[in-house]
Amino acid sequence: MSVIVLTLIILIGAYFAGLLGSLTGLGGGFIIIPLLTLGLHVNIHYAIGASLVSVIATSSGSAAAYVKEGITNIRIGMFLEIATTIGALAGAMLALHVQTHVIAVIFGLILAFSAVMSFIKKVEVINAEGSAAATALRLNSTFPTPNGPVKYGVCNVGGGFFMMVFAGLISGLLGIGSGALKVLAMDTIMRIPFKVSTTTSNFMIGVTAAASAVVYLQRGYIDPGLSMPVVVGVLLGALSGSKILVHTTSSGWLRWLFTIVVGILAFQMIYNGLTGKI
Amino acid sequence: MAAQPNFKDKDMQVAIGWVLRVGVIVSIAVVFFGGVVYLYRHGHSLTNYSTFNGVPDFVNPSGIINGILAFRGRAIIQAGILLLVATPVLRVCCSAIGFIAEKDWLYTAITIAVLLIIFISMLTGHAG
């Protein structure tokens, strides 16, 4: 395939990946990697490298806005980044030694898990008092709402920290932001309010991905010719996605669309991984 | 003792938001420009990404600079990607400075720990 044709195909695919990724809050990686590996027969390590770069771009771009509004908890983010960067380093090292079809199967499983996660109804209970560890680490804070700032406390710091190591590992291994795992750690385990956990997760994704990206870069797995259309496409798609998100009122159809797409991709990745086609 | 968002915390938020935004805009502009050069020069050649092609010669800074001087599209793209990867790392440096200014030594230490882990990651990438 000629460079120009391949670039155009990836650019269009990446645009839709970024669009869907930002509408569902999952990031573009979960579509980009199957598109490159299943659709265009790109080596999965190259796909992971390109995806990581696009993850950094979208996370940094959107985190900029949330940080300014003061929703993101910078202290929680910094503290948990110790965990995610350790995990990301381990994941990136591991990815270079694990066989590609094993990576494909794990990718499929994480996709299926993310789809299920997005359907689980969550009940938000904000407790103003945090645990002793959270108080010592000064993780408790407030977040702005239309009715003024609301205080929240953080629980189970150890459990959340451990879960973040795992989220980082998956991010480095698969080249995705693993936002679903980060949110799981923050709102389910640590009881951080949704708005804070999603924006703080977004804030952390860039640093997590950068920690593994440096490993991929030096090993030559971030190819400029491939990363260029991926990063530009995903970023443009994410921008349009955030514009649509502001104007849309119902998210019911979005959840269904998301689950169907992710379900198909998960099945494809697992099937191709098991039959050794990746 | 919940952390009260004080004047300095607000300053840090503004600075971090700025670093992230400018970092993304500049790096994507460089990537895009490199992409145009690359497509102009190599648009009709054939590519194959199904197998690993080995480490290209512009992974290290000197290789990138030589590539840019030779006006190689791929080297320019790579420079943009490096800037993009550096953006969140710069953000962490920015937080470290902010925490030092607030005399928040606990978080200065936490932030330096994160920087150290990223640094170790860079070294292990080289070690092979």
Tab-separated table of C-alpha atoms in Angstrom:
chain	number	residue	atom	x	y	z
A	1	MET	CA	0.000	0.000	0.000
A	2	SER	CA	1.330	3.451	-0.809
A	3	VAL	CA	2.117	5.868	2.002
A	4	ILE	CA	-0.550	8.368	0.981
A	5	VAL	CA	-3.384	5.800	0.836
A	6	LEU	CA	-2.409	4.262	4.158
A	7	THR	CA	-2.127	7.708	5.756
A	8	LEU	CA	-5.608	8.698	4.549
A	9	ILE	CA	-7.211	5.454	5.756
A	10	ILE	CA	-5.598	5.803	9.174
A	11	LEU	CA	-6.476	9.495	9.375
A	12	ILE	CA	-10.184	8.795	8.779
A	13	GLY	CA	-10.213	5.761	11.088
A	14	ALA	CA	-8.393	7.697	13.812
A	15	TYR	CA	-10.851	10.562	13.493
A	16	PHE	CA	-13.779	8.241	14.250
A	17	ALA	CA	-11.815	6.519	16.992
A	18	GLY	CA	-11.186	9.893	18.639
A	19	LEU	CA	-14.822	10.912	18.176
A	20	LEU	CA	-16.216	7.745	19.733
A	21	GLY	CA	-13.495	7.708	22.351
A	22	SER	CA	-14.337	11.159	23.619
A	23	LEU	CA	-18.114	10.560	23.487
A	24	THR	CA	-17.772	7.441	25.612
A	25	GLY	CA	-14.938	8.702	27.770
A	26	LEU	CA	-12.780	5.712	26.956
A	27	GLY	CA	-10.168	7.347	24.717
A	28	GLY	CA	-9.253	6.528	21.134
A	29	GLY	CA	-6.889	3.603	21.761
A	30	PHE	CA	-9.617	1.013	22.083
A	31	ILE	CA	-10.555	1.455	18.418
A	32	ILE	CA	-7.205	2.485	16.947
A	33	ILE	CA	-5.404	-0.698	17.962
A	34	PRO	CA	-7.978	-3.122	16.472
A	35	LEU	CA	-8.185	-0.919	13.343
A	36	LEU	CA	-4.436	-1.019	12.807
A	37	THR	CA	-3.868	-4.651	13.720
A	38	LEU	CA	-7.034	-6.337	12.394
A	39	GLY	CA	-7.816	-3.990	9.513
A	40	LEU	CA	-4.393	-2.958	8.261
A	41	HIS	CA	-2.215	-5.826	9.557
A	42	VAL	CA	0.109	-3.501	11.400
A	43	ASN	CA	2.449	-5.126	13.928
A	44	ILE	CA	0.756	-4.803	17.338
A	45	HIS	CA	3.815	-3.144	18.910
A	46	TYR	CA	3.711	-0.362	16.306
A	47	ALA	CA	-0.029	0.000	16.936
A	48	ILE	CA	0.538	0.278	20.692
A	49	GLY	CA	3.246	2.902	20.169
A	50	ALA	CA	1.051	5.054	17.925
A	51	SER	CA	-1.913	4.683	20.261
A	52	LEU	CA	0.130	5.745	23.307
A	53	VAL	CA	1.108	8.965	21.553
A	54	SER	CA	-2.521	9.737	20.707
A	55	VAL	CA	-3.520	8.980	24.302
A	56	ILE	CA	-1.035	11.596	25.519
A	57	ALA	CA	-2.394	14.178	23.071
A	58	THR	CA	-6.079	13.760	23.950
A	59	SER	CA	-5.493	13.454	27.676
A	60	SER	CA	-3.299	16.575	27.832
A	61	GLY	CA	-5.682	18.543	25.647
A	62	SER	CA	-8.771	17.860	27.728
A	63	ALA	CA	-7.013	17.872	31.106
A	64	ALA	CA	-5.931	21.476	30.448
A	65	ALA	CA	-9.549	22.672	30.658
A	66	TYR	CA	-10.535	20.670	33.766
A	67	VAL	CA	-7.436	21.682	35.682
A	68	LYS	CA	-8.180	25.364	35.134
A	69	GLU	CA	-11.742	24.923	36.412
A	70	GLY	CA	-10.369	23.425	39.617
A	71	ILE	CA	-12.290	20.128	39.371
A	72	THR	CA	-9.172	17.983	39.048
A	73	ASN	CA	-7.535	17.083	42.365
A	74	ILE	CA	-3.849	17.635	41.622
A	75	ARG	CA	-2.694	16.040	44.882
A	76	ILE	CA	-4.647	12.827	44.341
A	77	GLY	CA	-3.326	12.787	40.761
A	78	MET	CA	0.308	13.280	41.791
A	79	PHE	CA	0.143	10.713	44.568
A	80	LEU	CA	-1.482	8.027	42.415
A	81	GLU	CA	0.892	8.763	39.523
A	82	ILE	CA	3.610	7.071	41.586
A	83	ALA	CA	1.544	3.902	41.214
A	84	THR	CA	0.572	4.338	37.565
A	85	THR	CA	4.093	5.193	36.362
A	86	ILE	CA	5.587	2.160	38.160
A	87	GLY	CA	2.887	0.034	36.537
A	88	ALA	CA	3.402	1.670	33.135
A	89	LEU	CA	7.153	1.034	33.215
A	90	ALA	CA	6.552	-2.621	34.109
A	91	GLY	CA	3.846	-2.924	31.434
A	92	ALA	CA	6.030	-1.462	28.695
A	93	MET	CA	8.925	-3.763	29.591
A	94	LEU	CA	6.567	-6.727	29.698
A	95	ALA	CA	4.972	-5.892	26.336
A	96	LEU	CA	8.287	-6.256	24.554
A	97	HIS	CA	8.677	-9.809	25.842
A	98	VAL	CA	5.109	-11.091	25.699
A	99	GLN	CA	3.970	-12.773	22.484
A	100	THR	CA	1.706	-10.635	20.314
A	101	HIS	CA	-1.283	-13.005	20.375
A	102	VAL	CA	-1.245	-12.974	24.192
A	103	ILE	CA	-1.379	-9.156	24.083
A	104	ALA	CA	-4.335	-9.387	21.677
A	105	VAL	CA	-6.282	-11.666	24.036
A	106	ILE	CA	-5.621	-9.436	27.068
A	107	PHE	CA	-6.671	-6.433	24.983
A	108	GLY	CA	-9.967	-8.135	24.123
A	109	LEU	CA	-10.633	-9.012	27.761
A	110	ILE	CA	-9.969	-5.445	28.945
A	111	LEU	CA	-12.279	-4.129	26.202
A	112	ALA	CA	-15.077	-6.460	27.297
A	113	PHE	CA	-14.525	-5.426	30.905
A	114	SER	CA	-14.701	-1.725	29.969
A	115	ALA	CA	-17.995	-2.287	28.146
A	116	VAL	CA	-19.513	-4.000	31.181
A	117	MET	CA	-18.163	-1.297	33.500
A	118	SER	CA	-19.874	1.462	31.549
A	119	PHE	CA	-23.250	-0.220	32.130
A	120	ILE	CA	-22.970	-0.706	35.849
A	121	LYS	CA	-25.091	1.847	37.634
A	122	LYS	CA	-23.089	3.643	40.229
A	123	VAL	CA	-24.451	5.179	43.380
A	124	GLU	CA	-22.597	8.206	44.553
A	125	VAL	CA	-22.138	8.666	48.262
A	126	ILE	CA	-19.967	11.601	49.181
A	127	ASN	CA	-18.569	11.439	52.653
A	128	ALA	CA	-16.888	14.542	53.933
A	129	GLU	CA	-14.517	12.661	56.248
A	130	GLY	CA	-11.624	10.799	54.638
A	131	SER	CA	-9.612	7.921	56.082
A	132	ALA	CA	-6.570	8.560	58.280
A	133	ALA	CA	-4.163	7.909	55.399
A	134	ALA	CA	-6.074	10.282	53.114
A	135	THR	CA	-5.970	12.980	55.801
A	136	ALA	CA	-2.233	12.480	56.324
A	137	LEU	CA	-1.653	12.749	52.568
A	138	ARG	CA	-4.009	15.754	52.316
A	139	LEU	CA	-6.059	14.092	49.575
A	140	ASN	CA	-9.414	15.383	50.860
A	141	SER	CA	-10.592	18.517	49.115
A	142	THR	CA	-13.583	20.307	47.630
A	143	PHE	CA	-14.947	20.534	44.109
A	144	PRO	CA	-17.004	23.322	42.549
A	145	THR	CA	-20.734	22.768	41.892
A	146	PRO	CA	-23.466	25.244	40.884
A	147	ASN	CA	-24.449	25.368	44.583
A	148	GLY	CA	-20.967	26.197	45.786
A	149	PRO	CA	-17.993	23.991	46.690
A	150	VAL	CA	-18.706	20.509	48.076
A	151	LYS	CA	-16.314	18.830	50.502
A	152	TYR	CA	-15.275	15.233	49.959
A	153	GLY	CA	-13.088	12.735	51.756
A	154	VAL	CA	-11.052	9.881	50.268
A	155	CYS	CA	-11.211	6.277	51.550
A	156	ASN	CA	-9.109	3.144	51.109
A	157	VAL	CA	-5.944	4.810	49.836
A	158	GLY	CA	-3.966	1.545	49.838
A	159	GLY	CA	-6.528	-0.339	47.759
A	160	GLY	CA	-6.787	2.497	45.266
A	161	PHE	CA	-3.005	2.734	45.002
A	162	PHE	CA	-2.687	-0.984	44.289
A	163	MET	CA	-5.418	-0.818	41.645
A	164	MET	CA	-3.547	2.094	40.005
A	165	VAL	CA	-0.395	-0.019	39.643
A	166	PHE	CA	-2.536	-2.476	37.708
A	167	ALA	CA	-4.114	0.302	35.606
A	168	GLY	CA	-0.625	1.573	34.729
A	169	LEU	CA	0.531	-1.937	33.854
A	170	ILE	CA	-2.379	-2.418	31.450
A	171	SER	CA	-1.751	1.022	29.942
A	172	GLY	CA	1.901	0.233	29.240
A	173	LEU	CA	1.137	-3.273	28.009
A	174	LEU	CA	-1.716	-2.355	25.676
A	175	GLY	CA	-1.071	1.292	24.784
A	176	ILE	CA	-4.421	2.540	26.029
A	177	GLY	CA	-5.212	5.119	28.700
A	178	SER	CA	-6.990	2.468	30.811
A	179	GLY	CA	-9.378	5.155	32.003
A	180	ALA	CA	-11.985	2.550	32.989
A	181	LEU	CA	-9.561	0.960	35.447
A	182	LYS	CA	-8.483	4.320	36.842
A	183	VAL	CA	-12.067	5.386	37.398
A	184	LEU	CA	-12.779	2.006	39.007
A	185	ALA	CA	-9.934	2.611	41.437
A	186	MET	CA	-11.025	6.150	42.215
A	187	ASP	CA	-14.791	6.119	42.491
A	188	THR	CA	-15.461	2.513	43.463
A	189	ILE	CA	-12.563	1.853	45.803
A	190	MET	CA	-11.573	5.306	47.027
A	191	ARG	CA	-15.093	6.811	46.964
A	192	ILE	CA	-14.033	9.955	45.144
A	193	PRO	CA	-16.964	11.879	43.522
A	194	PHE	CA	-17.505	11.075	39.793
A	195	LYS	CA	-16.632	14.490	38.483
A	196	VAL	CA	-13.373	14.533	40.385
A	197	SER	CA	-12.444	10.926	39.595
A	198	THR	CA	-13.057	11.199	35.838
A	199	THR	CA	-11.187	14.479	35.452
A	200	THR	CA	-8.330	13.384	37.699
A	201	SER	CA	-8.096	10.088	35.796
A	202	ASN	CA	-7.863	12.068	32.571
A	203	PHE	CA	-5.159	14.241	34.119
A	204	MET	CA	-3.115	11.172	35.091
A	205	ILE	CA	-3.429	9.347	31.777
A	206	GLY	CA	-0.908	11.639	30.039
A	207	VAL	CA	1.834	10.998	32.589
A	208	THR	CA	1.108	7.263	32.706
A	209	ALA	CA	1.304	7.019	28.926
A	210	ALA	CA	4.463	9.166	28.787
A	211	ALA	CA	6.222	6.794	31.216
A	212	SER	CA	5.696	3.848	28.878
A	213	ALA	CA	6.034	5.906	25.679
A	214	VAL	CA	9.695	6.649	26.458
A	215	VAL	CA	10.372	2.905	26.488
A	216	TYR	CA	8.536	2.349	23.186
A	217	LEU	CA	10.280	5.378	21.643
A	218	GLN	CA	13.747	4.091	22.353
A	219	ARG	CA	12.929	0.625	21.102
A	220	GLY	CA	11.807	2.121	17.798
A	221	TYR	CA	8.153	1.104	18.202
A	222	ILE	CA	6.794	4.618	17.773
A	223	ASP	CA	7.008	4.992	14.021
A	224	PRO	CA	6.615	8.569	12.751
A	225	GLY	CA	4.874	7.596	9.518
A	226	LEU	CA	2.244	5.665	11.451
A	227	SER	CA	1.924	7.897	14.520
A	228	MET	CA	1.409	11.073	12.487
A	229	PRO	CA	-2.050	10.236	11.029
A	230	VAL	CA	-3.091	8.479	14.263
A	231	VAL	CA	-2.304	11.415	16.508
A	232	VAL	CA	-3.735	14.089	14.196
A	233	GLY	CA	-6.895	12.060	13.489
A	234	VAL	CA	-7.611	11.095	17.090
A	235	LEU	CA	-7.085	14.648	18.310
A	236	LEU	CA	-9.428	16.139	15.686
A	237	GLY	CA	-12.005	13.439	16.440
A	238	ALA	CA	-11.787	14.104	20.167
A	239	LEU	CA	-12.269	17.818	19.558
A	240	SER	CA	-15.462	17.238	17.557
A	241	GLY	CA	-16.590	14.716	20.160
A	242	SER	CA	-16.324	17.229	22.966
A	243	LYS	CA	-18.333	19.731	20.901
A	244	ILE	CA	-21.106	17.161	20.302
A	245	LEU	CA	-21.095	16.193	23.967
A	246	VAL	CA	-21.908	19.753	25.002
A	247	HIS	CA	-25.003	19.846	22.771
A	248	THR	CA	-26.382	16.357	23.247
A	249	THR	CA	-28.957	15.674	25.947
A	250	SER	CA	-29.466	11.911	25.943
A	251	SER	CA	-26.585	9.519	26.370
A	252	GLY	CA	-28.662	6.326	26.193
A	253	TRP	CA	-28.022	5.609	22.508
A	254	LEU	CA	-24.371	6.425	22.993
A	255	ARG	CA	-23.974	3.731	25.614
A	256	TRP	CA	-25.551	1.180	23.300
A	257	LEU	CA	-23.443	2.207	20.334
A	258	PHE	CA	-20.387	2.031	22.535
A	259	THR	CA	-21.193	-1.400	23.930
A	260	ILE	CA	-21.920	-2.867	20.500
A	261	VAL	CA	-18.699	-1.491	18.975
A	262	VAL	CA	-16.568	-2.537	21.916
A	263	GLY	CA	-18.228	-5.958	22.074
A	264	ILE	CA	-17.442	-6.679	18.420
A	265	LEU	CA	-13.863	-5.456	18.760
A	266	ALA	CA	-13.311	-7.450	21.950
A	267	PHE	CA	-14.578	-10.634	20.276
A	268	GLN	CA	-12.393	-10.015	17.197
A	269	MET	CA	-9.247	-9.410	19.206
A	270	ILE	CA	-9.747	-12.482	21.411
A	271	TYR	CA	-10.634	-14.680	18.434
A	272	ASN	CA	-7.660	-13.535	16.357
A	273	GLY	CA	-5.368	-13.800	19.358
A	274	LEU	CA	-6.467	-17.352	20.158
A	275	THR	CA	-6.181	-18.506	16.543
A	276	GLY	CA	-2.747	-16.898	16.306
A	277	LYS	CA	-3.645	-14.482	13.510
A	278	ILE	CA	-2.191	-11.481	15.331
B	1	MET	CA	-7.259	19.285	57.731
B	2	ALA	CA	-8.630	19.326	54.235
B	3	ALA	CA	-6.396	21.169	51.777
B	4	GLN	CA	-7.838	24.622	51.287
B	5	PRO	CA	-7.542	25.812	47.693
B	6	ASN	CA	-5.433	28.884	48.310
B	7	PHE	CA	-4.011	31.484	45.981
B	8	LYS	CA	-0.936	29.431	45.142
B	9	ASP	CA	-2.905	26.282	44.321
B	10	LYS	CA	-4.938	28.367	41.890
B	11	ASP	CA	-1.719	29.697	40.346
B	12	MET	CA	-0.452	26.178	39.851
B	13	GLN	CA	-3.699	25.132	38.159
B	14	VAL	CA	-3.456	27.989	35.688
B	15	ALA	CA	0.209	27.257	34.948
B	16	ILE	CA	-0.397	23.516	34.481
B	17	GLY	CA	-3.371	24.157	32.204
B	18	TRP	CA	-1.229	26.495	30.138
B	19	VAL	CA	1.706	24.059	29.842
B	20	LEU	CA	-0.612	21.262	28.720
B	21	ARG	CA	-2.431	23.352	26.146
B	22	VAL	CA	0.645	25.003	24.622
B	23	GLY	CA	2.525	21.664	24.629
B	24	VAL	CA	-0.207	19.916	22.652
B	25	ILE	CA	-0.692	22.768	20.165
B	26	VAL	CA	3.029	23.189	19.432
B	27	SER	CA	3.773	19.477	19.137
B	28	ILE	CA	0.784	18.739	16.908
B	29	ALA	CA	1.756	21.675	14.669
B	30	VAL	CA	5.261	20.192	14.317
B	31	VAL	CA	3.872	16.685	13.669
B	32	PHE	CA	1.483	18.068	11.055
B	33	PHE	CA	4.219	20.039	9.309
B	34	GLY	CA	6.510	16.992	9.302
B	35	GLY	CA	3.618	14.946	7.937
B	36	VAL	CA	3.152	17.302	5.017
B	37	VAL	CA	6.875	17.149	4.205
B	38	TYR	CA	6.876	13.346	4.545
B	39	LEU	CA	3.831	12.874	2.293
B	40	TYR	CA	5.209	15.325	-0.264
B	41	ARG	CA	8.488	13.462	-0.485
B	42	HIS	CA	7.401	9.858	0.064
B	43	GLY	CA	3.663	9.813	-0.639
B	44	HIS	CA	3.947	7.291	-3.427
B	45	SER	CA	6.479	4.917	-1.963
B	46	LEU	CA	5.301	1.652	-0.451
B	47	THR	CA	5.159	0.851	3.244
B	48	ASN	CA	4.898	-2.256	5.314
B	49	TYR	CA	4.272	-2.237	9.046
B	50	SER	CA	3.376	-5.885	9.464
B	51	THR	CA	6.786	-6.752	10.837
B	52	PHE	CA	9.166	-4.767	13.008
B	53	ASN	CA	11.601	-2.835	10.815
B	54	GLY	CA	14.245	-2.217	13.450
B	55	VAL	CA	15.102	0.930	15.340
B	56	PRO	CA	15.189	3.954	12.983
B	57	ASP	CA	18.248	6.194	13.083
B	58	PHE	CA	16.469	9.189	14.607
B	59	VAL	CA	15.602	7.857	18.041
B	60	ASN	CA	18.284	9.889	19.795
B	61	PRO	CA	18.472	13.712	19.801
B	62	SER	CA	21.473	13.966	17.470
B	63	GLY	CA	19.753	11.734	14.919
B	64	ILE	CA	16.640	13.902	15.054
B	65	ILE	CA	18.637	17.117	14.622
B	66	ASN	CA	20.530	15.663	11.646
B	67	GLY	CA	17.243	14.499	10.171
B	68	ILE	CA	15.623	17.910	10.571
B	69	LEU	CA	18.646	19.612	8.990
B	70	ALA	CA	18.279	17.217	6.073
B	71	PHE	CA	14.574	18.232	6.003
B	72	ARG	CA	13.417	14.659	6.498
B	73	GLY	CA	9.684	14.527	7.192
B	74	ARG	CA	9.907	11.513	9.488
B	75	ALA	CA	12.528	13.202	11.661
B	76	ILE	CA	10.371	16.335	11.969
B	77	ILE	CA	7.364	14.206	12.961
B	78	GLN	CA	9.521	12.415	15.519
B	79	ALA	CA	10.581	15.771	16.989
B	80	GLY	CA	6.894	16.688	17.361
B	81	ILE	CA	6.175	13.345	19.042
B	82	LEU	CA	9.064	13.918	21.447
B	83	LEU	CA	7.579	17.313	22.358
B	84	LEU	CA	4.211	15.652	22.889
B	85	VAL	CA	5.659	12.974	25.191
B	86	ALA	CA	7.590	15.699	27.024
B	87	THR	CA	4.404	17.727	27.668
B	88	PRO	CA	3.045	15.671	30.605
B	89	VAL	CA	6.570	15.329	31.983
B	90	LEU	CA	6.911	19.125	31.869
B	91	ARG	CA	3.572	19.321	33.634
B	92	VAL	CA	5.007	17.181	36.454
B	93	CYS	CA	8.080	19.471	36.665
B	94	CYS	CA	5.696	22.415	36.834
B	95	SER	CA	3.836	20.794	39.779
B	96	ALA	CA	7.157	20.203	41.537
B	97	ILE	CA	7.985	23.914	41.285
B	98	GLY	CA	4.480	24.766	42.500
B	99	PHE	CA	4.754	22.492	45.542
B	100	ILE	CA	8.178	23.922	46.373
B	101	ALA	CA	6.694	27.444	46.193
B	102	GLU	CA	3.934	26.329	48.583
B	103	LYS	CA	6.550	24.770	50.874
B	104	ASP	CA	4.571	21.541	50.613
B	105	TRP	CA	7.522	19.206	51.128
B	106	LEU	CA	5.484	16.004	51.188
B	107	TYR	CA	4.151	16.666	47.699
B	108	THR	CA	7.487	17.965	46.464
B	109	ALA	CA	8.903	14.550	47.393
B	110	ILE	CA	5.974	12.693	45.780
B	111	THR	CA	6.385	14.692	42.564
B	112	ILE	CA	10.142	14.080	42.464
B	113	ALA	CA	9.461	10.356	42.946
B	114	VAL	CA	7.229	10.388	39.845
B	115	LEU	CA	9.935	12.208	37.850
B	116	LEU	CA	12.495	9.639	39.002
B	117	ILE	CA	10.314	6.738	37.830
B	118	ILE	CA	9.932	8.351	34.390
B	119	PHE	CA	13.704	8.904	34.303
B	120	ILE	CA	14.344	5.245	35.166
B	121	SER	CA	11.940	4.295	32.383
B	122	MET	CA	14.073	6.302	29.939
B	123	LEU	CA	17.237	4.546	31.087
B	124	THR	CA	15.752	1.066	30.851
B	125	GLY	CA	14.601	1.813	27.326
B	126	HIS	CA	18.225	2.459	26.378
B	127	ALA	CA	19.628	-0.482	28.260
B	128	GLY	CA	18.106	-2.827	25.726
